[in-house]
Tab-separated table of C-alpha atoms in Angstrom:
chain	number	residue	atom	x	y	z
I	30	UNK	CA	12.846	8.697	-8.734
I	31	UNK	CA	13.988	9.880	-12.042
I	32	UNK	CA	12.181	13.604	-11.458
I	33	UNK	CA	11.127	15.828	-8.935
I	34	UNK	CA	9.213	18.417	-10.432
I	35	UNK	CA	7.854	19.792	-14.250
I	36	UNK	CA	10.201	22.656	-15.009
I	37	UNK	CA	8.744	25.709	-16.903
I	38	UNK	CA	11.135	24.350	-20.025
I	39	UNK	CA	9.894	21.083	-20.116
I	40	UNK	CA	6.360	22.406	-20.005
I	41	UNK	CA	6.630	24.971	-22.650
I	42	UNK	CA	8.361	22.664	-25.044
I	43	UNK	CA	4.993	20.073	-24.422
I	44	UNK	CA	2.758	23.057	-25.136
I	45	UNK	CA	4.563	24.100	-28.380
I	46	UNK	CA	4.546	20.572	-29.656
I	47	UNK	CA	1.075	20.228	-28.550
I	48	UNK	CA	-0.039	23.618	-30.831
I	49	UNK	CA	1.844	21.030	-34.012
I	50	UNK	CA	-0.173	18.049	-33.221
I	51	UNK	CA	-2.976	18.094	-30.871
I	52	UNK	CA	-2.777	15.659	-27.835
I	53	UNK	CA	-5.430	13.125	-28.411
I	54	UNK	CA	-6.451	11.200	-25.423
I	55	UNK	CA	-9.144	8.303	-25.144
I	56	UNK	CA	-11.537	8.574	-22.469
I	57	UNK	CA	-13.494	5.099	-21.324
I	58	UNK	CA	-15.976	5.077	-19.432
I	59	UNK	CA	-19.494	3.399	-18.979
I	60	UNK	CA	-22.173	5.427	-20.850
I	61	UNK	CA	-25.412	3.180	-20.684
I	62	UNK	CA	-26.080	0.878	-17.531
I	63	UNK	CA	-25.778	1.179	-13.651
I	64	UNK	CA	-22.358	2.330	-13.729
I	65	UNK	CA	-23.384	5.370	-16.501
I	66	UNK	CA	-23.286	8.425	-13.404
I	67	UNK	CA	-19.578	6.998	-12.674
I	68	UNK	CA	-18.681	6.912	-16.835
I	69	UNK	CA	-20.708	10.727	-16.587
I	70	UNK	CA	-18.081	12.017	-13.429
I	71	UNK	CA	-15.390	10.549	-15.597
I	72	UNK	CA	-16.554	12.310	-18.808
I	73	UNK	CA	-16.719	15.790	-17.089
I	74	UNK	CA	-14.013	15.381	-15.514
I	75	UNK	CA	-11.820	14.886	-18.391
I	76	UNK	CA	-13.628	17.501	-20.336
I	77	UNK	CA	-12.951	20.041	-17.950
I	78	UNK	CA	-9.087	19.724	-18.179
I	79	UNK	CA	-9.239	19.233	-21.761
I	80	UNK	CA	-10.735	22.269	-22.333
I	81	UNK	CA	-8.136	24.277	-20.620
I	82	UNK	CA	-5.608	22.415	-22.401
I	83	UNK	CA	-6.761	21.920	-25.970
I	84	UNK	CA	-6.946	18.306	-25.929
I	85	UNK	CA	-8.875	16.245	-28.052
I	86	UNK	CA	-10.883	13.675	-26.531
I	87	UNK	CA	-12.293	10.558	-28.020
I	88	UNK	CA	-15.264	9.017	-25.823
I	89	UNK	CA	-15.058	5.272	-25.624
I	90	UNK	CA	-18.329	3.503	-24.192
I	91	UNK	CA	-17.212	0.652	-21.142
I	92	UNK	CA	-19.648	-2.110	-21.043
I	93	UNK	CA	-17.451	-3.529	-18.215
I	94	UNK	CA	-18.463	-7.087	-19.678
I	95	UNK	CA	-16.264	-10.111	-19.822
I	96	UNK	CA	-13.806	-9.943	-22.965
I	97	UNK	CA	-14.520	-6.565	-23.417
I	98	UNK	CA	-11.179	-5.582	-23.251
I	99	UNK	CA	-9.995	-6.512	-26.846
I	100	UNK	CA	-12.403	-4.435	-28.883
I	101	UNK	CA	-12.179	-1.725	-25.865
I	102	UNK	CA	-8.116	-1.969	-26.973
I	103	UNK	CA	-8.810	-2.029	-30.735
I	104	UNK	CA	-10.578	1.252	-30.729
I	105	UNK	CA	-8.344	2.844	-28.641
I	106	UNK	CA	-5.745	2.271	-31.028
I	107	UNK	CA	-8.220	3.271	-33.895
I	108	UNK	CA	-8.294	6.097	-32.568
I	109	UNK	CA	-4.329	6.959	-33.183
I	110	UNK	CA	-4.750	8.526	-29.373
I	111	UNK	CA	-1.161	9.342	-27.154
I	112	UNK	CA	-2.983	7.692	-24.110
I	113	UNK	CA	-6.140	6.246	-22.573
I	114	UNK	CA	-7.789	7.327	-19.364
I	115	UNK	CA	-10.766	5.688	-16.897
I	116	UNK	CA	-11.220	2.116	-17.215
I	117	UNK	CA	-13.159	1.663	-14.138
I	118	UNK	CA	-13.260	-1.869	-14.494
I	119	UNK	CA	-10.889	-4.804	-14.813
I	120	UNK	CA	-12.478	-6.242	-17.745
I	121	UNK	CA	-11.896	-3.883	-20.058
I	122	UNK	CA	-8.298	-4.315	-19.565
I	123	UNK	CA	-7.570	-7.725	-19.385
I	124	UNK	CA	-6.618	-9.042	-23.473
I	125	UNK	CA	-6.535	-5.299	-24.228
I	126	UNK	CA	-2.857	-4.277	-22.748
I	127	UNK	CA	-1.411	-6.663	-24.876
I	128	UNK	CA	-2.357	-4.686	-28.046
I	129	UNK	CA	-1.972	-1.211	-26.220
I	130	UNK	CA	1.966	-2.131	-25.463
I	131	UNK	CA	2.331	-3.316	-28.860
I	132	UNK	CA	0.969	0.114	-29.766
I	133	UNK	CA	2.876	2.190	-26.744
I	134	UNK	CA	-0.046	3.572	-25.410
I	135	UNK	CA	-0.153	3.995	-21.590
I	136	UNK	CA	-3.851	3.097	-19.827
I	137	UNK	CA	-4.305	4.919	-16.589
I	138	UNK	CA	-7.162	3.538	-14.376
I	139	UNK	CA	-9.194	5.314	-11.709
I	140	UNK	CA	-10.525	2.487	-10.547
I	141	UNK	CA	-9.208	-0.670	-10.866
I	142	UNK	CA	-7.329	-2.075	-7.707
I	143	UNK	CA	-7.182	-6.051	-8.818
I	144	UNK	CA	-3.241	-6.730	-7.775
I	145	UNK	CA	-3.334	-9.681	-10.239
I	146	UNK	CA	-3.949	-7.401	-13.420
I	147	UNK	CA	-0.946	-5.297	-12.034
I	148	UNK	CA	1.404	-7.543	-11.631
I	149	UNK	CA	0.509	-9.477	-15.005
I	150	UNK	CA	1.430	-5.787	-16.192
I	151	UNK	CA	4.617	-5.686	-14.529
I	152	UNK	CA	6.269	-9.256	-15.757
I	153	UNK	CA	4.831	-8.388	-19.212
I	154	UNK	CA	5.960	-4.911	-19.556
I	155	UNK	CA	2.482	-3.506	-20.517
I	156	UNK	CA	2.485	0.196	-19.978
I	157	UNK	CA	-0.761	-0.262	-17.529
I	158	UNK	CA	-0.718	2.366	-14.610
I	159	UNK	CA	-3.567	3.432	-12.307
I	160	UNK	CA	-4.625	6.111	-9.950
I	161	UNK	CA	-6.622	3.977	-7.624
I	162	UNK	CA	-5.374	3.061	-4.426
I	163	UNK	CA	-4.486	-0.534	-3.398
I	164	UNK	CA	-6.111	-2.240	-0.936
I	165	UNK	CA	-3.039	-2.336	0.969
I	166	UNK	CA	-3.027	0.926	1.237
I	167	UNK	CA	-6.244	1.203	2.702
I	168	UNK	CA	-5.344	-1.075	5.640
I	169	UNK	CA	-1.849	0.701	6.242
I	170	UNK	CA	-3.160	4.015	6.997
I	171	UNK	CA	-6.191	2.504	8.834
I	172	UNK	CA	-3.513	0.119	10.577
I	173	UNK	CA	-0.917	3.222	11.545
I	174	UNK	CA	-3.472	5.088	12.824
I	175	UNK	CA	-5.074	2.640	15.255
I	176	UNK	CA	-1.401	1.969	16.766
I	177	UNK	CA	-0.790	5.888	16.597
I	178	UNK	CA	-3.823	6.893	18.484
I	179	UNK	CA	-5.340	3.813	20.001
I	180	UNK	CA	-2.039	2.591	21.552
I	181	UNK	CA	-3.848	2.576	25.041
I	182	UNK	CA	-7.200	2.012	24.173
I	183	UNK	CA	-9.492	-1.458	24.441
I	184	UNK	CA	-10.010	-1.869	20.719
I	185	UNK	CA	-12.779	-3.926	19.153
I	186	UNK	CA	-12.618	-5.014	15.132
I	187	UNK	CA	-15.971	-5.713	13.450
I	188	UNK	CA	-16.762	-7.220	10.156
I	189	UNK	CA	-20.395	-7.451	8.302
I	190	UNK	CA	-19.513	-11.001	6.841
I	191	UNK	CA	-19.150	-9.559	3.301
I	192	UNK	CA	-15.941	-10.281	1.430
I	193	UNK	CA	-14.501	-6.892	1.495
I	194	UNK	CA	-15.524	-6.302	5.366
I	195	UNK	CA	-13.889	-9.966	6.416
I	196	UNK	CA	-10.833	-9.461	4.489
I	197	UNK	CA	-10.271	-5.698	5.442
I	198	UNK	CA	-11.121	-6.275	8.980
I	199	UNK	CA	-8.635	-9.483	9.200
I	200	UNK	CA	-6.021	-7.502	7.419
I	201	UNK	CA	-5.922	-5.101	10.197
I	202	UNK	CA	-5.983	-7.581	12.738
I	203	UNK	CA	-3.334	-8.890	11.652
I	204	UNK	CA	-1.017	-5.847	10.760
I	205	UNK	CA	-1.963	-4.892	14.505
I	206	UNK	CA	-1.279	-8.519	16.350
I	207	UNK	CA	2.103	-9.028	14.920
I	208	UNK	CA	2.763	-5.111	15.982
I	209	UNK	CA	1.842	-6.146	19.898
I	210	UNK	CA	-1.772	-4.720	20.022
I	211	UNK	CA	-4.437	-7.252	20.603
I	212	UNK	CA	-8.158	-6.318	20.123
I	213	UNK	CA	-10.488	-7.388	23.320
I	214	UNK	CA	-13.984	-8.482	21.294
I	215	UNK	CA	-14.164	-9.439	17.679
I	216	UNK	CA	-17.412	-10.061	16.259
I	217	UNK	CA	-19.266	-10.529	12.856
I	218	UNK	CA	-22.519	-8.103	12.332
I	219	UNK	CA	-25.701	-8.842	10.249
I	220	UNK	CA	-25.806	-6.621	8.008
I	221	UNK	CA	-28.899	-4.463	6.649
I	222	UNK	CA	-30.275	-4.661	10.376
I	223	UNK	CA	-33.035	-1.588	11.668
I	224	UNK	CA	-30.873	-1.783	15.018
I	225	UNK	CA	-27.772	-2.819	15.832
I	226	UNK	CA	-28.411	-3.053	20.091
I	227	UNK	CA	-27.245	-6.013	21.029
I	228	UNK	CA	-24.152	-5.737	18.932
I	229	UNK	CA	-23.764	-2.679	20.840
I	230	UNK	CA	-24.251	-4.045	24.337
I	231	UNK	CA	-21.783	-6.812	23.719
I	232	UNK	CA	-19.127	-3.960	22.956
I	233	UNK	CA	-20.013	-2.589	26.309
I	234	UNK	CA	-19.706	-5.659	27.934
I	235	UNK	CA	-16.427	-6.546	26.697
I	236	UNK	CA	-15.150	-3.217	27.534
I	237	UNK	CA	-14.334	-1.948	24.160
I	238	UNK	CA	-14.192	1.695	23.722
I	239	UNK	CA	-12.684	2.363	20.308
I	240	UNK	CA	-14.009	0.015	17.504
I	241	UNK	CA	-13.606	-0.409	13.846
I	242	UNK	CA	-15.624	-1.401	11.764
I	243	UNK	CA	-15.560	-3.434	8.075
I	244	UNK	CA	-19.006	-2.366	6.915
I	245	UNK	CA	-21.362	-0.206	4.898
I	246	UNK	CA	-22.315	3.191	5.699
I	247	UNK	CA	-25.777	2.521	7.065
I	248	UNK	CA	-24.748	-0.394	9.158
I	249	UNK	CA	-22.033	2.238	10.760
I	250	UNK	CA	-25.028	4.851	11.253
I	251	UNK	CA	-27.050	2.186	13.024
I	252	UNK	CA	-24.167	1.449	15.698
I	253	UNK	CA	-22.951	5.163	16.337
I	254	UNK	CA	-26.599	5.927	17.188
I	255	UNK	CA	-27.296	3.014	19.263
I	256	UNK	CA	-24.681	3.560	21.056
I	257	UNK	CA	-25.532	6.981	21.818
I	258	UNK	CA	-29.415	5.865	22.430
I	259	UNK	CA	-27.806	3.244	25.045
I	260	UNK	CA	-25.108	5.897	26.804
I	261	UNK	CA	-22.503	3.523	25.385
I	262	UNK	CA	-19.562	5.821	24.950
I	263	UNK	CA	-17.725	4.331	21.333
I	264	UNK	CA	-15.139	5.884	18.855
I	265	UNK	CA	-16.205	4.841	15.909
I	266	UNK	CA	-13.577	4.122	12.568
I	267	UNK	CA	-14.672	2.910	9.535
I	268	UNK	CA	-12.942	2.504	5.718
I	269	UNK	CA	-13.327	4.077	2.877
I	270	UNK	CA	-16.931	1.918	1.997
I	271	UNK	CA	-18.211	5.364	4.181
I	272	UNK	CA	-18.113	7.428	1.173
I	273	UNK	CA	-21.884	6.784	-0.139
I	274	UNK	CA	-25.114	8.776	0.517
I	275	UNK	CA	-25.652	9.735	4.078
I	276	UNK	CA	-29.187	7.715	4.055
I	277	UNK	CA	-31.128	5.996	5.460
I	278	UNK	CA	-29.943	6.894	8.539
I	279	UNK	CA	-27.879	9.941	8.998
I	280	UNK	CA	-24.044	9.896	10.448
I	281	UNK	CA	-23.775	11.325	14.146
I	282	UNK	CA	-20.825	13.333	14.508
I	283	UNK	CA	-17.320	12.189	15.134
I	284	UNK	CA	-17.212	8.899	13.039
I	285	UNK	CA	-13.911	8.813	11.507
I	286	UNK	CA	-12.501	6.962	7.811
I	287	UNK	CA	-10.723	7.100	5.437
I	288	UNK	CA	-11.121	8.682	2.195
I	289	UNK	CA	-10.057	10.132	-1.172
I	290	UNK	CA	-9.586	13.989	-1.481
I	291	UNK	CA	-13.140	15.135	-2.936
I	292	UNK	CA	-11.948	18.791	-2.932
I	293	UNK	CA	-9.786	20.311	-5.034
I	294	UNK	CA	-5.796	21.370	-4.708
I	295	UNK	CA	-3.223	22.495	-5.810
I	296	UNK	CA	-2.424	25.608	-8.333
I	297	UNK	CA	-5.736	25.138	-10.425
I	298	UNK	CA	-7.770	24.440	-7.247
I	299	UNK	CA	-9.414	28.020	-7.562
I	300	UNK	CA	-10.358	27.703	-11.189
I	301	UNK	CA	-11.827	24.322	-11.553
I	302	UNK	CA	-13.878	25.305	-8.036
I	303	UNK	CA	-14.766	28.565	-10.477
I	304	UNK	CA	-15.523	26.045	-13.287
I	305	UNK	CA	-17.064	23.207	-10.978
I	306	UNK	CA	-19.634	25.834	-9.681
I	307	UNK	CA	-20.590	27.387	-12.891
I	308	UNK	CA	-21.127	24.038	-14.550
I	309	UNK	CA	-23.319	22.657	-11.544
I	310	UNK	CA	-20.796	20.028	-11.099
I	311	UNK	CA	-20.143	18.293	-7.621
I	312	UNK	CA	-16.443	17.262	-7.646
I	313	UNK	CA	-17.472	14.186	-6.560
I	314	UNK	CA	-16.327	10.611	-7.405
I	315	UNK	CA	-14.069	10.086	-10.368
I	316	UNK	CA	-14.536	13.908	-11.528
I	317	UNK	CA	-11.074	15.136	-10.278
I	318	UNK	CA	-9.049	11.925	-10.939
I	319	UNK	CA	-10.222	12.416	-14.212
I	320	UNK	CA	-9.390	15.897	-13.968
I	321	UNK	CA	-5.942	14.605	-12.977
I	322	UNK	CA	-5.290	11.913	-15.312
I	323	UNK	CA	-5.606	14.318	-18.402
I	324	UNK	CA	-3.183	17.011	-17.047
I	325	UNK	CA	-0.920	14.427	-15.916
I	326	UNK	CA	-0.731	12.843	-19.397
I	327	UNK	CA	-0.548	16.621	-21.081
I	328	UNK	CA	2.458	17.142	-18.624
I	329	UNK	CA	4.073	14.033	-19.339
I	330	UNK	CA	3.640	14.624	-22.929
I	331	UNK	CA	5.497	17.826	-22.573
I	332	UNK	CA	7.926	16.048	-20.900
I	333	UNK	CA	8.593	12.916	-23.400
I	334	UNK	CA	8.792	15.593	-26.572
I	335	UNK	CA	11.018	17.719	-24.540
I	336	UNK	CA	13.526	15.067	-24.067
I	337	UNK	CA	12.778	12.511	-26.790
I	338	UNK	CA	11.786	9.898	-24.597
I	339	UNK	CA	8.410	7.435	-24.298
I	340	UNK	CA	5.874	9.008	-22.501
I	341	UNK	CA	5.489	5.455	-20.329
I	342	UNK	CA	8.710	6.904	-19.641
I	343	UNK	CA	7.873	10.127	-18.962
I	344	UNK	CA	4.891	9.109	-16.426
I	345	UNK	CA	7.093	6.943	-14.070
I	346	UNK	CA	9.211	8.698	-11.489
I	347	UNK	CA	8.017	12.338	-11.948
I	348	UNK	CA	6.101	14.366	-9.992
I	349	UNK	CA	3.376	15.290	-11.257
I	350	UNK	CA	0.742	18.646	-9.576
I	351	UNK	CA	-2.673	17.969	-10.028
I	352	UNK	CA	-6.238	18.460	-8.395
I	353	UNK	CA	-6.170	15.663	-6.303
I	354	UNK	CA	-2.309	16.959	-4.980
I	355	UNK	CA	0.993	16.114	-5.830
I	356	UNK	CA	1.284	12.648	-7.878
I	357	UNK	CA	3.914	10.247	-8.629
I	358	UNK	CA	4.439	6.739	-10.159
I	359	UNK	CA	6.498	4.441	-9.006
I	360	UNK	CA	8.828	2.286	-11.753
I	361	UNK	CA	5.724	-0.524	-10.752
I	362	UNK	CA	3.580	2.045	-11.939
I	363	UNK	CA	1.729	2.645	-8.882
I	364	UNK	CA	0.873	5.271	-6.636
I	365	UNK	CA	4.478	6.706	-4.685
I	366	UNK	CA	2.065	7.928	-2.080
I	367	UNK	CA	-1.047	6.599	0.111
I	368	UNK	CA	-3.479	9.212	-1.171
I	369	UNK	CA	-5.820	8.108	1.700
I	370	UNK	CA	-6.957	10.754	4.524
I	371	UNK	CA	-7.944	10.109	7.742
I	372	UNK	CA	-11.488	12.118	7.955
I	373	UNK	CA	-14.219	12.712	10.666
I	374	UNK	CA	-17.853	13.552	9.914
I	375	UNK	CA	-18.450	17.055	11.282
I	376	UNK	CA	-22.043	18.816	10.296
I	377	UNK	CA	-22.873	16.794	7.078
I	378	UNK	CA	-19.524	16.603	5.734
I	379	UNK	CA	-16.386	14.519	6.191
I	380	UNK	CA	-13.458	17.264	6.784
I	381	UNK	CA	-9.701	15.938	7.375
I	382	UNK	CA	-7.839	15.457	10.816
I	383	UNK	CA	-4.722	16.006	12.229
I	384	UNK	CA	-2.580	13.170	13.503
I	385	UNK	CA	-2.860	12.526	17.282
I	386	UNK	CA	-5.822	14.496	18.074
I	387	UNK	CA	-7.937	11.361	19.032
């Protein structure tokens, strides 16, 4: 790592340039379509850190449509902006970076977790980095924590047959076979089932207590409460798919995932909680990465002025403190940390736990 921390210095000499020449950042995100409430967490997310920082934004609609990328680039760069933020789809990067490198303008993605467009980024030197997890990293934390806490246990691995759920689930078996731990019943589910009993029963029989599971929310509902309708005493994980409305049928207690921080930290916690509140704003979704991409940029600008060099630069190797928590960049411009959290569903909400209290 090239930095550890902002100092003070480095951020006043960003703000002072900043009162010269306004930072200018492009925001894109869908504003029209089914993806429109993700474009509209994005939007107020950004705005809210903007506003604290006096940064200009320029609102750039993602249609998230094949080719898109090259027009999404060209008005980016229109736009004379220091950096672009969202993209919550692959397509409007692929033929764009290209014309952002030529341009130096760094593209930070929430969303996108497609290894190919990352490491197309990486031979070509395209100054592409994103704040969304891999999907490595889902399965290493799900992975460490099975052979941390379920060591002793008769584990089961379930899949609902969709692409995610089958590759997930097989991921984990694997990481866990080659590290000694066998699981005693693997089984495929139908998903999108009223009841989930004989799926359940066939745990029981094989003598599976603790049980993952690669599925959708509901589908994980269904089996927590038939097991609990049948006596059938299961700990339930799940991955981070468990993050969507708690309907049709409500979570039961104790059913653990993963998941990305949804509540603010960090020095500005307090005030964007003040600001989240008097706005009517749920930090939900891609609010606070958003929150966290402009401040992140703003610091690294700071940063790059301060020292005279490119704010691609300036973005890799420091640490960066934002409302999702401390951030850094690897040189492969990645995440340095797993930002996933082992959770449990406690009393309508999903609250963190501690390691090895399973």
């Amino acid at each position: 790592m090239k930095r550890l921390l902002i100092t003070p210095a480095l951020l006043l000499a960003g703000i002072a340039g900043s009162e010269a020449k306004p930072l200018t950042l492009a925001v894109v995100a869908p504003k029209t379509g089914m993806f429109a409430p993700l474009g509209d967490q994005v939007r107020h997310g950004a705005q809210l850190a903007a506003s604290r920082l006096s940064i200009d934004l320029v609102e750039i609609d993602e249609t998230c449509e094949t080719g898109s990328g090259t027009d999404i680039a060209k008005k980016i760069t229109e736009a004379e902006v220091t950096a672009a933020i969202g993209f919550l789809c692959s397509e409007s990067l692929e033929g764009g970076l290209p014309l952002l490198a030529e341009k130096s303008i760094p593209a930070i993605s929430l969303s996108v977790r497609w290894k190919g467009l990352m490491e197309d980024a990486a031979k070509q030197g395209w100054p592409f980095f994103r704040l969304a997890p891999t999907a490595e990293a889902e399965v290493q934390i799900l992975t460490d924590f099975i052979l941390r806490d379920w060591q002793s246990e008769a584990v089961a691995l379930i899949e609902d047959g969709t692409i995610r759920g089958r590759e997930l689930t097989e991921a984990i078996r694997n990481s866990l076979e080659e590290r000694g731990l066998k699981p005693v019943f693997t089984d495929t589910l139908r998903p999108g089932q009223e009841q989930q009993l004989s799926l359940v029963r066939r745990l029981q029989k094989a003598g599976a207590t603790h049980v993952f599971i690669g599925g959708d929310r509901n589908d994980v509902a269904i089996i927590a409460r038939d097991a609990a309708t049948e006596k059938i005493p299961l700990t339930i994980l799940a991955g981070d798919a468990m993050q969507a409305a708690n309907e049709p049928v409500p979570l039961r207690n104790g059913v653990m995932a993963v998941a990305l921080s949804e509540t603010p930290e960090g020095p500005s916690a307090a005030d964007v909680t003040a600001a989240l509140i008097e706005q009517k704003h749920a930090p939900d979704g891609y609010l606070l990465p958003a929150h966290a991409a402009v401040t992140i940029v703003a610091d690294a600008a700071g940063i790059s002025s301060a020292m005279g060099t490119p704010l691609t630069e300036a973005l890799a190797g420091t640490m960066f403190e934002t409302v999702i928590g401390p951030i850094t960049f690897t040189d492969g411009h990645e995440l340095a940390e797993n930002p996933y959290r082992l959770v449990e569903w406690k009393n309508g909400a999903f609250v963190p736990i501690a390691a090895g209290t399973q």
